[in-house]
Amino acid sequence: LAKTTQPISMDSYEGQEVNITCSHNNIATNDYITWYQQFPSQGPRFIIQGYKTKVTNEVASLFIPADRKSSTLSLPRVSLSDTAVYYCLVDSGSARQLTFGSGTQLTVLP
Amino acid sequence: KAGVTQTPRYLIKTRGQQVTLSCSPISGHRSVSWYQQTPGQGLQFLFEYFSETQRNKGNFPGRFSGRQFSNSRSEMNVSTLELGDSALYLCASSAGQSYNEKLFFGSGTQLSVL
């Protein structure tokens, strides 16, 4: 199972772009990279998923370099309501034991 | 569509007791997975059920068990509760057809063991 490493915490100000990088050195060929967001006392919520290059949706972008050993979640113009824990995980096809890791606590300041 | 529903929302038990938690997945979803979340250990995978069969299992002792019914609803049971079992227990559902499907989580059951 691929292990992920993320920063424990990050601070940002409202209106800024935030980039959270995750490393997954032993990612396998068929693995996908998925990001979830979690608010206190709630379950995680899917943000975005990708396999390679760049994926964009209405809330975020995901950049994955060619070697796929890392990925970067980009949140454009964050607001106070984006304060949450962000988890990067590698979806392994062989046995879906999703490992969420410790996540990154993002705090958006006014 | 209704989301994933977990009951009860809060639960207080004492050491040695057992507890059963319930999870109703999104209509049409056949996979239900369970997770334990604690401040120290983060989010840890317990097990996954698909079509009433346990498909994957994490590294938890046998005191943690589960089952899934024909309507895809799932229950998780913890026997002989220990103080360290105090946690937020989350379930997630997905269609279960491919490994990289989006998971939909419930709000969890907050279990406190005294």
GROMACS .gro file of C-alpha atoms in nm:
model
  224
    1LEU     CA    1   0.000   0.000   0.000
    2ALA     CA    2   0.136   0.340  -0.098
    3LYS     CA    3   0.216   0.565   0.197
    4THR     CA    4   0.155   0.938   0.169
    5THR     CA    5   0.330   1.229   0.338
    6GLN     CA    6   0.177   1.575   0.374
    7PRO     CA    7   0.257   1.883   0.583
    8ILE     CA    8   0.081   1.870   0.917
    9SER     CA    9  -0.051   2.224   0.897
   10MET     CA   10  -0.063   2.533   0.678
   11ASP     CA   11  -0.190   2.887   0.730
   12SER     CA   12  -0.318   3.117   0.460
   13TYR     CA   13  -0.515   3.439   0.423
   14GLU     CA   14  -0.848   3.488   0.258
   15GLY     CA   15  -0.825   3.540  -0.116
   16GLN     CA   16  -0.490   3.365  -0.156
   17GLU     CA   17  -0.418   3.055  -0.357
   18VAL     CA   18  -0.317   2.757  -0.145
   19ASN     CA   19  -0.106   2.467  -0.266
   20ILE     CA   20  -0.079   2.151  -0.057
   21THR     CA   21   0.176   1.897  -0.172
   22CYS     CA   22   0.163   1.527  -0.099
   23SER     CA   23   0.440   1.278  -0.162
   24HIS     CA   24   0.369   0.915  -0.251
   25ASN     CA   25   0.701   0.764  -0.354
   26ASN     CA   26   0.586   0.403  -0.396
   27ILE     CA   27   0.274   0.469  -0.599
   28ALA     CA   28   0.188   0.182  -0.832
   29THR     CA   29   0.105   0.199  -1.200
   30ASN     CA   30  -0.271   0.159  -1.156
   31ASP     CA   31  -0.309   0.381  -0.849
   32TYR     CA   32  -0.514   0.701  -0.851
   33ILE     CA   33  -0.456   1.003  -0.628
   34THR     CA   34  -0.758   1.135  -0.444
   35TRP     CA   35  -0.807   1.430  -0.211
   36TYR     CA   36  -1.073   1.464   0.058
   37GLN     CA   37  -1.171   1.755   0.281
   38GLN     CA   38  -1.295   1.712   0.636
   39PHE     CA   39  -1.462   1.959   0.871
   40PRO     CA   40  -1.483   1.891   1.247
   41SER     CA   41  -1.740   1.630   1.348
   42GLN     CA   42  -1.817   1.544   0.987
   43GLY     CA   43  -1.706   1.272   0.748
   44PRO     CA   44  -1.454   1.349   0.474
   45ARG     CA   45  -1.585   1.487   0.148
   46PHE     CA   46  -1.440   1.412  -0.195
   47ILE     CA   47  -1.264   1.705  -0.360
   48ILE     CA   48  -1.079   1.580  -0.665
   49GLN     CA   49  -0.909   1.277  -0.816
   50GLY     CA   50  -0.643   1.233  -1.080
   51TYR     CA   51  -0.406   0.988  -1.242
   52LYS     CA   52  -0.154   1.212  -1.422
   53THR     CA   53  -0.092   1.568  -1.545
   54LYS     CA   54  -0.364   1.812  -1.439
   55VAL     CA   55  -0.726   1.782  -1.336
   56THR     CA   56  -0.953   2.075  -1.260
   57ASN     CA   57  -1.304   2.096  -1.126
   58GLU     CA   58  -1.521   2.373  -0.984
   59VAL     CA   59  -1.343   2.380  -0.648
   60ALA     CA   60  -0.979   2.275  -0.702
   61SER     CA   61  -0.701   2.169  -0.934
   62LEU     CA   62  -0.474   1.870  -0.898
   63PHE     CA   63  -0.125   1.870  -1.047
   64ILE     CA   64   0.058   1.541  -1.089
   65PRO     CA   65   0.411   1.536  -1.239
   66ALA     CA   66   0.521   1.271  -1.485
   67ASP     CA   67   0.690   1.051  -1.225
   68ARG     CA   68   0.370   1.057  -1.012
   69LYS     CA   69   0.570   1.049  -0.690
   70SER     CA   70   0.395   1.360  -0.564
   71SER     CA   71   0.083   1.561  -0.626
   72THR     CA   72  -0.030   1.915  -0.544
   73LEU     CA   73  -0.379   2.021  -0.455
   74SER     CA   74  -0.443   2.383  -0.550
   75LEU     CA   75  -0.728   2.580  -0.394
   76PRO     CA   76  -0.784   2.915  -0.570
   77ARG     CA   77  -0.876   3.219  -0.361
   78VAL     CA   78  -0.953   3.045  -0.031
   79SER     CA   79  -1.214   3.172   0.212
   80LEU     CA   80  -1.261   3.120   0.586
   81SER     CA   81  -1.494   2.829   0.511
   82ASP     CA   82  -1.204   2.639   0.350
   83THR     CA   83  -1.051   2.590   0.696
   84ALA     CA   84  -1.047   2.212   0.724
   85VAL     CA   85  -0.824   1.904   0.719
   86TYR     CA   86  -0.720   1.792   0.370
   87TYR     CA   87  -0.627   1.430   0.308
   88CYS     CA   88  -0.429   1.296   0.018
   89LEU     CA   89  -0.465   0.926  -0.046
   90VAL     CA   90  -0.361   0.672  -0.299
   91ASP     CA   91  -0.636   0.446  -0.425
   92SER     CA   92  -0.480   0.103  -0.470
   93GLY     CA   93  -0.675  -0.127  -0.693
   94SER     CA   94  -0.555  -0.458  -0.557
   95ALA     CA   95  -0.705  -0.423  -0.211
   96ARG     CA   96  -0.901  -0.113  -0.137
   97GLN     CA   97  -0.774  -0.040   0.212
   98LEU     CA   98  -0.770   0.333   0.187
   99THR     CA   99  -0.501   0.489   0.401
  100PHE     CA  100  -0.585   0.848   0.486
  101GLY     CA  101  -0.270   0.946   0.669
  102SER     CA  102  -0.266   1.240   0.908
  103GLY     CA  103  -0.387   1.504   0.666
  104THR     CA  104  -0.302   1.875   0.647
  105GLN     CA  105  -0.484   2.119   0.873
  106LEU     CA  106  -0.542   2.428   0.662
  107THR     CA  107  -0.632   2.742   0.855
  108VAL     CA  108  -0.754   3.038   0.656
  109LEU     CA  109  -0.711   3.367   0.838
  110PRO     CA  110  -0.908   3.688   0.774
  111LYS     CA  111  -3.080   1.141  -0.314
  112ALA     CA  112  -3.039   1.098   0.061
  113GLY     CA  113  -2.682   1.081   0.185
  114VAL     CA  114  -2.517   0.821   0.403
  115THR     CA  115  -2.694   0.795   0.737
  116GLN     CA  116  -2.527   0.677   1.054
  117THR     CA  117  -2.703   0.607   1.381
  118PRO     CA  118  -2.676   0.684   1.658
  119ARG     CA  119  -2.491   1.014   1.636
  120TYR     CA  120  -2.352   0.989   1.989
  121LEU     CA  121  -2.307   0.695   2.220
  122ILE     CA  122  -2.168   0.655   2.570
  123LYS     CA  123  -2.073   0.311   2.697
  124THR     CA  124  -1.865   0.166   2.978
  125ARG     CA  125  -1.569  -0.067   2.955
  126GLY     CA  126  -1.659  -0.427   2.888
  127GLN     CA  127  -1.988  -0.351   2.717
  128GLN     CA  128  -2.056  -0.407   2.352
  129VAL     CA  129  -2.194  -0.165   2.095
  130THR     CA  130  -2.360  -0.183   1.755
  131LEU     CA  131  -2.344   0.102   1.508
  132SER     CA  132  -2.558   0.132   1.197
  133CYS     CA  133  -2.493   0.271   0.851
  134SER     CA  134  -2.743   0.318   0.569
  135PRO     CA  135  -2.566   0.381   0.236
  136ILE     CA  136  -2.682   0.594  -0.051
  137SER     CA  137  -2.953   0.419  -0.247
  138GLY     CA  138  -2.800   0.193  -0.511
  139HIS     CA  139  -2.459   0.175  -0.346
  140ARG     CA  140  -2.344  -0.178  -0.267
  141SER     CA  141  -2.014  -0.111  -0.093
  142VAL     CA  142  -1.992   0.006   0.266
  143SER     CA  143  -1.662   0.065   0.441
  144TRP     CA  144  -1.594   0.158   0.802
  145TYR     CA  145  -1.325   0.379   0.953
  146GLN     CA  146  -1.212   0.470   1.302
  147GLN     CA  147  -1.091   0.824   1.361
  148THR     CA  148  -0.900   0.929   1.671
  149PRO     CA  149  -0.684   1.237   1.734
  150GLY     CA  150  -0.373   1.026   1.776
  151GLN     CA  151  -0.412   0.769   1.498
  152GLY     CA  152  -0.604   0.963   1.236
  153LEU     CA  153  -0.846   0.787   1.002
  154GLN     CA  154  -0.794   0.410   0.998
  155PHE     CA  155  -0.966   0.158   0.776
  156LEU     CA  156  -1.163  -0.113   0.957
  157PHE     CA  157  -1.332  -0.320   0.685
  158GLU     CA  158  -1.534  -0.306   0.368
  159TYR     CA  159  -1.846  -0.498   0.274
  160PHE     CA  160  -1.981  -0.555  -0.075
  161SER     CA  161  -2.295  -0.754  -0.151
  162GLU     CA  162  -2.312  -0.891   0.206
  163THR     CA  163  -1.952  -1.018   0.196
  164GLN     CA  164  -1.648  -0.874   0.368
  165ARG     CA  165  -1.416  -0.776   0.085
  166ASN     CA  166  -1.130  -0.607   0.271
  167LYS     CA  167  -1.019  -0.589   0.632
  168GLY     CA  168  -0.783  -0.357   0.817
  169ASN     CA  169  -0.558  -0.432   1.112
  170PHE     CA  170  -0.803  -0.430   1.398
  171PRO     CA  171  -0.859  -0.701   1.661
  172GLY     CA  172  -1.141  -0.952   1.631
  173ARG     CA  173  -1.349  -0.750   1.878
  174PHE     CA  174  -1.438  -0.534   1.579
  175SER     CA  175  -1.678  -0.704   1.343
  176GLY     CA  176  -1.938  -0.609   1.091
  177ARG     CA  177  -2.201  -0.733   0.859
  178GLN     CA  178  -2.403  -0.617   0.564
  179PHE     CA  179  -2.765  -0.692   0.488
  180SER     CA  180  -2.932  -0.762   0.156
  181ASN     CA  181  -3.047  -0.398   0.133
  182SER     CA  182  -2.679  -0.290   0.168
  183ARG     CA  183  -2.729  -0.146   0.516
  184SER     CA  184  -2.437  -0.231   0.737
  185GLU     CA  185  -2.374  -0.270   1.107
  186MET     CA  186  -2.050  -0.260   1.297
  187ASN     CA  187  -2.012  -0.429   1.635
  188VAL     CA  188  -1.744  -0.377   1.896
  189SER     CA  189  -1.739  -0.623   2.185
  190THR     CA  190  -1.569  -0.593   2.523
  191LEU     CA  191  -1.517  -0.220   2.485
  192GLU     CA  192  -1.189  -0.064   2.596
  193LEU     CA  193  -1.116   0.299   2.678
  194GLY     CA  194  -0.906   0.321   2.361
  195ASP     CA  195  -1.211   0.244   2.148
  196SER     CA  196  -1.338   0.596   2.211
  197ALA     CA  197  -1.344   0.748   1.862
  198LEU     CA  198  -1.549   0.882   1.577
  199TYR     CA  199  -1.664   0.587   1.367
  200LEU     CA  200  -1.732   0.674   1.006
  201CYS     CA  201  -1.888   0.473   0.733
  202ALA     CA  202  -1.867   0.542   0.362
  203SER     CA  203  -2.055   0.406   0.068
  204SER     CA  204  -1.981   0.370  -0.301
  205ALA     CA  205  -2.120   0.178  -0.593
  206GLY     CA  206  -1.843  -0.078  -0.540
  207GLN     CA  207  -1.779  -0.143  -0.909
  208SER     CA  208  -1.430   0.005  -0.944
  209TYR     CA  209  -1.151   0.069  -0.701
  210ASN     CA  210  -1.111   0.441  -0.757
  211GLU     CA  211  -1.473   0.537  -0.700
  212LYS     CA  212  -1.561   0.841  -0.497
  213LEU     CA  213  -1.652   0.758  -0.136
  214PHE     CA  214  -1.949   0.925   0.031
  215PHE     CA  215  -1.913   0.950   0.406
  216GLY     CA  216  -2.171   0.980   0.679
  217SER     CA  217  -2.132   1.221   0.971
  218GLY     CA  218  -2.019   0.941   1.198
  219THR     CA  219  -2.101   0.802   1.539
  220GLN     CA  220  -1.906   0.954   1.825
  221LEU     CA  221  -1.843   0.673   2.074
  222SER     CA  222  -1.721   0.750   2.424
  223VAL     CA  223  -1.611   0.462   2.646
  224LEU     CA  224  -1.598   0.542   3.017
   0.00000   0.00000   0.00000
